[in-house]
Tab-separated table of C-alpha atoms and ligand atoms in Angstrom:
chain	number	residue	atom	x	y	z
B	291	MET	CA	255.120	-6.315	137.184
B	292	ASN	CA	255.416	-2.948	138.795
B	293	GLN	CA	258.236	-4.177	140.798
B	294	ILE	CA	258.528	-2.366	144.064
B	295	GLY	CA	261.317	-3.412	146.444
B	296	ILE	CA	261.742	-2.857	149.713
B	297	GLU	CA	264.887	-0.801	150.678
B	298	PRO	CA	266.722	-1.178	153.715
B	299	PRO	CA	265.601	-0.115	156.964
B	300	LEU	CA	265.983	3.644	157.475
B	301	GLY	CA	268.782	4.169	159.800
B	302	PRO	CA	271.243	1.306	161.314
B	303	LYS	CA	269.785	-1.435	162.927
B	304	GLY	CA	268.212	-1.286	166.017
B	305	SER	CA	267.455	2.188	166.409
B	306	SER	CA	265.012	2.540	163.684
B	307	PRO	CA	261.825	3.691	166.043
B	308	ALA	CA	259.383	1.735	166.865
B	309	GLU	CA	256.477	3.611	166.668
B	310	HIS	CA	252.953	3.023	167.747
B	311	ASP	CA	250.082	3.705	165.974
B	312	GLY	CA	246.635	4.275	168.286
B	313	ALA	CA	245.901	0.674	168.768
B	314	GLY	CA	249.208	0.565	170.563
B	315	ARG	CA	250.305	-1.896	168.481
B	316	ARG	CA	254.368	-1.606	167.465
B	317	VAL	CA	254.630	-0.840	163.621
B	318	ARG	CA	257.572	-0.594	161.879
B	319	PRO	CA	257.949	1.854	159.146
B	320	TYR	CA	259.806	0.629	155.961
B	321	ALA	CA	260.160	2.451	152.422
B	322	ILE	CA	259.219	0.909	149.135
B	323	THR	CA	261.032	2.249	146.379
B	324	SER	CA	258.338	4.264	145.358
B	325	GLY	CA	259.228	6.361	147.959
B	326	ARG	CA	256.241	5.867	150.293
B	327	THR	CA	257.039	4.858	153.561
B	328	ARG	CA	254.135	2.791	155.048
B	329	PRO	CA	253.946	0.297	158.262
B	330	LEU	CA	254.512	-3.417	157.658
B	331	GLY	CA	251.075	-3.986	159.570
B	332	GLY	CA	247.500	-4.508	159.129
B	333	ASP	CA	247.792	-2.922	155.766
B	334	LEU	CA	250.036	-5.383	154.270
B	335	PRO	CA	248.020	-7.179	151.661
B	336	VAL	CA	247.147	-10.653	152.270
B	337	GLU	CA	248.550	-11.660	148.389
B	338	ALA	CA	251.450	-9.528	148.884
B	339	LEU	CA	254.291	-11.892	147.658
B	340	VAL	CA	257.015	-12.495	149.763
B	341	GLN	CA	260.805	-14.226	148.961
B	342	ARG	CA	263.555	-14.088	150.276
B	343	THR	CA	266.756	-12.494	149.504
B	344	ALA	CA	270.188	-14.244	148.532
B	345	MET	CA	271.062	-12.619	152.159
B	346	GLY	CA	267.853	-14.412	153.103
B	347	GLY	CA	269.172	-17.946	151.922
B	348	ARG	CA	272.363	-17.518	153.907
B	349	ALA	CA	271.402	-16.492	156.753
B	350	LEU	CA	268.720	-19.671	156.899
B	351	PRO	CA	270.665	-22.207	158.332
B	352	THR	CA	271.751	-19.745	161.711
B	353	ALA	CA	267.816	-18.312	161.792
B	354	HIS	CA	265.446	-20.148	164.309
B	355	LEU	CA	261.870	-21.190	164.287
B	356	GLU	CA	259.236	-19.276	162.550
B	357	ARG	CA	261.920	-16.862	161.075
B	358	ARG	CA	263.961	-20.217	159.585
B	359	ARG	CA	260.504	-21.789	158.297
B	360	ILE	CA	259.689	-18.208	156.608
B	361	LEU	CA	263.410	-17.980	154.948
B	362	GLU	CA	263.042	-21.992	153.892
B	363	LEU	CA	259.298	-21.066	152.085
B	364	THR	CA	260.109	-18.233	150.341
B	365	ALA	CA	262.719	-19.382	147.997
B	366	GLU	CA	260.015	-18.948	145.532
B	367	PRO	CA	257.500	-16.217	146.078
B	368	LEU	CA	254.823	-17.032	148.080
B	369	ALA	CA	251.793	-15.374	148.914
B	370	VAL	CA	251.865	-13.544	153.129
B	371	ALA	CA	248.794	-15.339	153.294
B	372	GLU	CA	249.742	-18.476	152.308
B	373	VAL	CA	253.092	-18.203	154.528
B	374	SER	CA	250.769	-17.253	157.606
B	375	ALA	CA	248.403	-20.510	156.790
B	376	LEU	CA	251.939	-22.627	156.616
B	377	LEU	CA	253.329	-21.577	159.761
B	378	ARG	CA	249.587	-21.851	161.193
B	379	LEU	CA	250.419	-17.917	162.631
B	380	HIS	CA	247.874	-15.498	162.725
B	381	LEU	CA	248.086	-12.660	159.883
B	382	GLY	CA	248.569	-9.785	162.508
B	383	VAL	CA	251.753	-12.024	163.599
B	384	THR	CA	252.858	-12.953	160.152
B	385	ALA	CA	253.246	-9.515	159.697
B	386	VAL	CA	255.668	-8.430	162.481
B	387	LEU	CA	258.073	-11.466	161.654
B	388	LEU	CA	257.958	-10.088	158.360
B	389	GLY	CA	258.505	-6.309	158.884
B	390	ASP	CA	261.501	-8.093	160.822
B	391	LEU	CA	262.404	-9.889	158.071
B	392	VAL	CA	262.045	-6.964	155.592
B	393	ALA	CA	263.921	-4.590	158.125
B	394	GLU	CA	266.542	-6.838	158.058
B	395	ASP	CA	266.811	-7.388	153.979
B	396	LEU	CA	266.393	-11.171	154.739
B	397	VAL	CA	263.108	-11.207	152.495
B	398	ILE	CA	261.267	-8.927	149.994
B	399	VAL	CA	257.592	-7.902	149.896
B	400	TYR	CA	256.521	-7.323	146.526
B	401	LEU	CA	253.214	-5.644	146.323
B	402	PRO	CA	250.412	-6.064	143.930
B	403	PRO	CA	250.186	-3.646	141.384
B	404	ALA	CA	246.522	-3.188	142.615
B	405	ALA	CA	247.204	-1.736	146.200
B	406	SER	CA	247.477	1.534	145.822
B	407	ALA	CA	244.715	1.701	142.891
B	408	SER	CA	241.044	1.628	143.557
B	409	ARG	CA	240.127	-0.790	140.183
B	410	VAL	CA	242.436	-3.552	139.041
B	411	ASP	CA	243.843	-2.147	135.448
B	412	LEU	CA	241.638	-3.318	132.384
B	413	VAL	CA	244.931	-5.154	130.746
B	414	LEU	CA	245.906	-7.009	133.982
B	415	LEU	CA	241.525	-8.032	133.770
B	416	GLU	CA	242.082	-9.466	130.358
B	417	ARG	CA	244.555	-11.196	130.988
B	418	VAL	CA	243.315	-13.000	134.317
B	419	LEU	CA	240.177	-13.381	132.359
B	420	GLN	CA	242.244	-15.506	129.574
B	421	GLY	CA	243.846	-16.931	131.908
B	422	LEU	CA	241.221	-18.644	133.811
B	423	ARG	CA	239.385	-19.340	130.152
B	424	SER	CA	242.403	-21.237	128.908
B	425	LEU	CA	242.434	-23.243	132.005
Q	49	MET	CA	271.210	-3.416	147.478
Q	50	THR	CA	270.679	-5.434	143.992
Q	51	GLU	CA	271.906	-8.711	145.177
Q	52	ALA	CA	269.172	-8.419	147.728
Q	53	VAL	CA	266.374	-8.308	144.925
Q	54	PRO	CA	266.144	-11.533	142.815
Q	55	THR	CA	266.453	-11.436	139.351
Q	56	LEU	CA	263.380	-13.487	138.395
Q	57	ALA	CA	260.445	-11.200	138.829
Q	58	PRO	CA	257.707	-12.401	140.847
Q	59	PRO	CA	254.241	-13.374	139.513
Q	60	ILE	CA	251.698	-10.382	139.866
Q	61	PRO	CA	249.458	-11.360	142.695
Q	62	VAL	CA	245.895	-10.425	141.646
Q	63	LYS	CA	243.084	-11.790	144.264
Q	64	ILE	CA	239.343	-12.571	144.318
Q	65	ILE	CA	236.788	-12.468	147.445
Q	66	VAL	CA	234.535	-15.516	148.232
Q	67	ALA	CA	231.934	-14.536	150.057
Q	68	GLY	CA	228.436	-15.182	151.689
Q	69	GLY	CA	226.735	-16.056	155.127
Q	70	PHE	CA	227.280	-19.083	157.311
Q	71	ALA	CA	227.837	-22.676	155.915
Q	72	VAL	CA	226.459	-21.076	152.079
Q	73	GLY	CA	229.805	-23.267	150.841
Q	74	LYS	CA	232.348	-20.573	150.587
Q	75	THR	CA	235.081	-23.193	151.844
Q	76	THR	CA	234.013	-26.098	149.283
Q	77	PHE	CA	234.127	-23.617	146.285
Q	78	VAL	CA	237.539	-22.368	147.240
Q	79	ALA	CA	238.792	-25.831	147.647
Q	80	ALA	CA	237.029	-27.000	144.217
Q	81	VAL	CA	239.353	-24.531	142.288
Q	82	SER	CA	242.209	-24.009	144.015
Q	83	GLU	CA	245.416	-25.965	142.690
Q	84	ILE	CA	246.687	-26.433	146.257
Q	85	GLU	CA	245.457	-27.860	149.340
Q	86	PRO	CA	243.275	-25.297	150.648
Q	87	LEU	CA	244.641	-23.488	153.777
Q	88	SER	CA	243.172	-21.374	156.394
Q	89	THR	CA	244.376	-18.758	158.429
Q	90	GLU	CA	243.464	-16.957	161.328
Q	91	ALA	CA	242.504	-13.161	160.466
Q	92	PRO	CA	243.295	-11.056	163.318
Q	93	LEU	CA	239.915	-8.823	164.253
Q	94	THR	CA	242.075	-6.914	166.677
Q	95	GLN	CA	242.298	-3.668	164.736
Q	96	MET	CA	239.333	-3.927	162.519
Q	97	SER	CA	236.590	-4.190	164.736
Q	98	ARG	CA	234.431	-1.315	166.619
Q	99	GLY	CA	231.422	-0.910	167.936
Q	100	VAL	CA	230.124	-3.999	170.281
Q	101	ASP	CA	231.183	-6.642	170.977
Q	102	ASP	CA	229.591	-10.318	171.428
Q	103	HIS	CA	229.074	-9.514	175.020
Q	104	GLY	CA	227.645	-5.781	174.486
Q	105	ARG	CA	230.181	-4.189	175.244
Q	106	ARG	CA	231.818	-1.284	173.945
Q	107	SER	CA	234.963	-2.574	172.313
Q	108	THR	CA	237.878	-1.176	170.052
Q	109	LYS	CA	240.111	-4.209	170.273
Q	110	THR	CA	239.271	-7.709	170.778
Q	111	ALA	CA	241.035	-11.094	170.834
Q	112	THR	CA	238.901	-12.601	168.383
Q	113	THR	CA	240.464	-14.051	164.718
Q	114	VAL	CA	238.433	-15.456	162.215
Q	115	ALA	CA	239.023	-18.238	159.564
Q	116	MET	CA	240.103	-17.245	156.533
Q	117	ASP	CA	240.052	-20.123	153.270
Q	118	PHE	CA	242.553	-19.401	151.123
Q	119	GLY	CA	242.975	-21.077	147.783
Q	120	ARG	CA	245.821	-20.424	144.510
Q	121	ILE	CA	245.123	-20.632	140.703
Q	122	THR	CA	248.324	-19.760	138.732
Q	123	LEU	CA	247.259	-17.874	135.482
Q	124	GLY	CA	250.712	-18.244	134.063
Q	125	ALA	CA	254.643	-17.301	134.880
Q	126	ASP	CA	253.835	-14.261	135.558
Q	127	LEU	CA	250.290	-14.296	137.027
Q	128	VAL	CA	248.729	-15.425	139.689
Q	129	LEU	CA	244.828	-15.463	141.329
Q	130	TYR	CA	244.804	-15.803	144.776
Q	131	LEU	CA	240.633	-16.905	146.317
Q	132	PHE	CA	239.773	-15.573	150.000
Q	133	GLY	CA	236.741	-17.414	151.170
Q	134	THR	CA	235.580	-15.183	154.042
Q	135	PRO	CA	232.273	-15.460	156.389
Q	136	GLY	CA	230.773	-11.894	155.762
Q	137	GLN	CA	227.882	-11.658	158.457
Q	138	GLY	CA	227.546	-9.070	161.736
Q	139	ARG	CA	231.269	-7.933	162.576
Q	140	PHE	CA	233.278	-10.164	160.006
Q	141	GLN	CA	232.553	-7.424	158.441
Q	142	PHE	CA	235.106	-5.287	160.068
Q	143	MET	CA	238.432	-7.248	158.699
Q	144	TRP	CA	236.784	-6.581	154.855
Q	145	ASP	CA	237.815	-3.467	154.231
Q	146	ASP	CA	241.448	-4.380	154.073
Q	147	LEU	CA	241.010	-7.837	152.983
Q	148	VAL	CA	239.151	-6.383	149.209
Q	149	ARG	CA	241.450	-3.870	148.455
Q	150	GLY	CA	242.563	-4.252	145.447
Q	151	ALA	CA	240.308	-7.425	144.955
Q	152	ILE	CA	239.287	-7.974	141.252
Q	153	GLY	CA	235.524	-8.457	142.688
Q	154	ALA	CA	233.855	-10.933	144.732
Q	155	VAL	CA	231.637	-14.153	144.443
Q	156	VAL	CA	228.660	-13.662	146.605
Q	157	LEU	CA	227.370	-17.302	147.333
Q	158	VAL	CA	223.710	-17.758	148.945
Q	159	ASP	CA	221.781	-20.727	149.668
Q	160	SER	CA	218.536	-20.334	148.118
Q	161	GLU	CA	216.712	-21.966	150.996
Q	162	ARG	CA	218.355	-19.304	153.751
Q	163	LEU	CA	218.834	-16.607	151.514
Q	164	ALA	CA	219.141	-13.772	154.713
Q	165	GLU	CA	222.920	-15.523	155.674
Q	166	SER	CA	223.878	-13.137	151.976
Q	167	PHE	CA	222.307	-10.110	152.744
Q	168	ALA	CA	225.259	-8.818	154.320
Q	169	ALA	CA	227.360	-9.609	151.521
Q	170	VAL	CA	225.581	-8.447	148.951
Q	171	ASP	CA	224.576	-4.952	150.464
Q	172	TYR	CA	228.741	-4.729	151.124
Q	173	PHE	CA	230.049	-5.029	147.575
Q	174	GLU	CA	227.166	-3.007	146.336
Q	175	ARG	CA	228.251	0.024	148.569
Q	176	LEU	CA	231.273	-0.508	148.009
Q	177	GLY	CA	230.949	-0.330	144.119
Q	178	MET	CA	232.871	-3.559	144.029
Q	179	ALA	CA	232.554	-5.775	140.838
Q	180	PHE	CA	230.554	-9.312	142.586
Q	181	VAL	CA	228.063	-11.649	141.086
Q	182	VAL	CA	225.960	-13.832	143.029
Q	183	ALA	CA	225.544	-17.562	142.718
Q	184	VAL	CA	223.686	-19.821	143.749
Q	185	ASN	CA	224.738	-22.660	145.463
Q	186	THR	CA	222.631	-25.401	144.006
Q	187	PHE	CA	223.525	-28.163	147.091
Q	188	ASP	CA	222.761	-31.621	145.632
Q	189	GLY	CA	221.716	-30.223	142.628
Q	190	ILE	CA	218.496	-29.027	143.610
Q	191	ALA	CA	217.744	-25.514	142.627
Q	192	ALA	CA	215.126	-24.479	145.045
Q	193	HIS	CA	213.917	-21.258	143.555
Q	194	HIS	CA	214.128	-19.285	140.411
Q	195	LEU	CA	216.747	-17.186	139.684
Q	196	ALA	CA	214.427	-14.462	138.783
Q	197	ASP	CA	212.741	-14.938	142.114
Q	198	VAL	CA	216.386	-15.057	144.012
Q	199	ARG	CA	217.469	-10.988	142.409
Q	200	ASP	CA	213.652	-10.069	143.727
Q	201	ALA	CA	214.409	-11.562	147.015
Q	202	LEU	CA	218.133	-9.997	147.232
Q	203	ALA	CA	216.897	-7.229	146.052
Q	204	LEU	CA	219.784	-7.196	143.225
Q	205	GLY	CA	219.864	-4.394	140.613
Q	206	PRO	CA	219.721	-6.223	137.039
Q	207	GLY	CA	223.100	-5.527	136.160
Q	208	VAL	CA	224.466	-7.954	138.581
Q	209	PRO	CA	225.143	-11.040	137.294
Q	210	LEU	CA	223.393	-14.349	138.912
Q	211	SER	CA	223.677	-17.803	138.417
Q	212	TYR	CA	223.392	-21.251	139.523
Q	213	CYS	CA	226.661	-22.814	141.074
Q	214	ASP	CA	227.768	-26.372	142.370
Q	215	ALA	CA	230.074	-24.933	144.430
Q	216	ARG	CA	231.748	-29.015	144.886
Q	217	ASP	CA	232.306	-28.758	140.999
Q	218	ARG	CA	235.184	-27.396	139.779
Q	219	PRO	CA	233.770	-26.858	136.265
Q	220	SER	CA	230.713	-24.914	137.959
Q	221	ALA	CA	233.043	-23.019	140.110
Q	222	HIS	CA	235.436	-21.909	137.591
Q	223	GLN	CA	232.402	-21.069	135.030
Q	224	THR	CA	231.563	-18.656	137.811
Q	225	LEU	CA	234.866	-17.253	138.338
Q	226	ILE	CA	235.099	-16.041	134.710
Q	227	ALA	CA	231.417	-14.842	135.107
Q	228	LEU	CA	232.864	-12.475	137.632
Q	229	VAL	CA	236.271	-11.884	135.822
Q	230	GLN	CA	233.718	-11.119	132.716
Q	231	HIS	CA	231.604	-8.458	134.533
Q	232	ALA	CA	234.368	-6.850	136.062
Q	233	VAL	CA	235.852	-5.922	132.482
Q	234	ALA	CA	232.133	-4.684	131.183
Q	235	LEU	CA	232.416	-2.237	134.433
Q	236	ALA	CA	235.635	-1.392	133.540
Q	237	THR	CA	235.367	-0.503	130.120
Q	238	ALA	CA	231.555	0.993	130.772
C	791	LIG	N1	225.439	-31.365	149.006
C	791	LIG	C1	226.355	-30.386	148.859
C	791	LIG	N2	226.557	-29.657	150.094
C	791	LIG	C2	227.448	-28.740	150.252
C	791	LIG	C3	227.668	-28.235	148.728
C	791	LIG	N3	228.380	-26.996	149.000
C	791	LIG	C4	228.578	-26.926	150.167
C	791	LIG	N4	228.112	-28.189	150.842
C	791	LIG	C5	227.715	-28.902	152.213
C	791	LIG	O1	227.757	-27.580	152.925
C	791	LIG	C6	228.611	-27.684	154.225
C	791	LIG	C7	228.649	-25.904	154.658
C	791	LIG	O2	229.954	-25.866	153.152
C	791	LIG	P1	231.271	-24.605	153.636
C	791	LIG	O3	232.014	-24.624	152.301
C	791	LIG	O4	232.075	-25.272	154.805
C	791	LIG	O5	230.416	-23.258	153.726
C	791	LIG	P2	230.677	-22.430	154.555
C	791	LIG	O6	230.860	-22.122	155.642
C	791	LIG	O7	230.378	-21.168	153.758
C	791	LIG	O8	232.384	-22.334	153.878
C	791	LIG	C8	229.794	-28.675	154.207
C	791	LIG	O9	229.094	-29.888	155.079
C	791	LIG	C9	229.554	-28.471	152.558
C	791	LIG	O10	230.063	-29.838	152.534
C	791	LIG	C10	226.665	-28.208	147.789
C	791	LIG	O11	226.954	-28.048	146.564
C	791	LIG	N5	225.883	-29.452	147.694
C	792	LIG	MG1	233.842	-21.956	155.449
C-alpha cells in the first residue's frame, strides 16, 4: 500500500509545541513521511489503521489503562474507529491518546490512500468490487 | 527508526457509509454484512457542530456525541472494507464532512413508509457529488411502494441506482454494497 509512516516527534519529548486550534483543542503536530505535517486530531480518518511498533510491544508491560489496552489491541492493525469502540472511548479522546502514542513511537498510524484524494482510485475500486463479489 | 515500522504492510482500508434517517435499518444493515460483532463508537459533534443547537442557542461547541455503527469486511490479505452507519439528519450532518472524506460512496437506506426520514441524506450525497445508491428497506419483505414512485418522491436522478433491500438479510445487504461499488466504478470511468 501507499504506506505512510509516522516519523518521530519534532524535538525532544515534552518540548513539542502543544498548539491550540480555533476550538481550543490541544493538537499535536506530527510529521508523516510524505512530508506533510497535520494534527492527529479531528481529521484523523476513522478507518486509518493503528499498529503498535516493536517499541510499543516492549512498552506494553509497563503501560497503564487505555494506553495498555491500545498497545494490546494493536498487535495487528486495527482501525481508529475499532480502537475507539473497543475501548468505549469517544473518537476525539481516542485520537488524542493515539497522538501521544505516535509521538512516543509506540504506535504507527497508516492513513488510507484515499485520505488525500477526492475520489477513490479506480484500480482500488475494482479490487473492492472483485473482493465483494468473491465473498 | 526502521524498527518502528512493522515489516508486514497493513491492509489498505476503504470505507462505505450507510446513511439514512431514524430507524430506517442502518444498524441492522451493518450488522448483517459485518464479519465482526458490529461495534458502536461515539463520535464527537463538538468541533463539527455549528449554528443553532437543540435549545435554539447559537453554539459552536456542544458536548453532544453521536453513536456510529461500525462493521468490517475483509476483502483479502491486503484490503479491508469498513462500514460506517451514521444518523443522517439535522445537526448530525455536521459530522459527515469528516466521516465521508475518502469514502467509496454511500448506501442511503429508506423506509418507504417514511421517505422524508432520508431526504437529508439523499440531498447531502447529491450535493457532495459522492457515489450513492438508494436502498428501500422492505421490512417484513413487504414493499409498500413501487420503486418508480420512490424515485419520484425522492426526486432521484435517473442515474442513481435504486433497489429494494432487506437490511436483515446478509445476501441482500451484500448485493446492495456491490451495486454501490459498481456505481462508483461506473462514475469513475465515465
Ligand atoms: N421487520 C423488519 N424490521 C427491521 C428491518 N430492518 C430494521 N428493522 C427493525 O427496525 C428498527 C430500526 O432498525 P435499526 O437498524 O436500528 O435502524 P437505524 O436507526 O437506522 O439504525 C429495529 O427495531 C430493527 O430491528 C427489516 O428489514 N425488517
Ligand atoms: Mg442505529
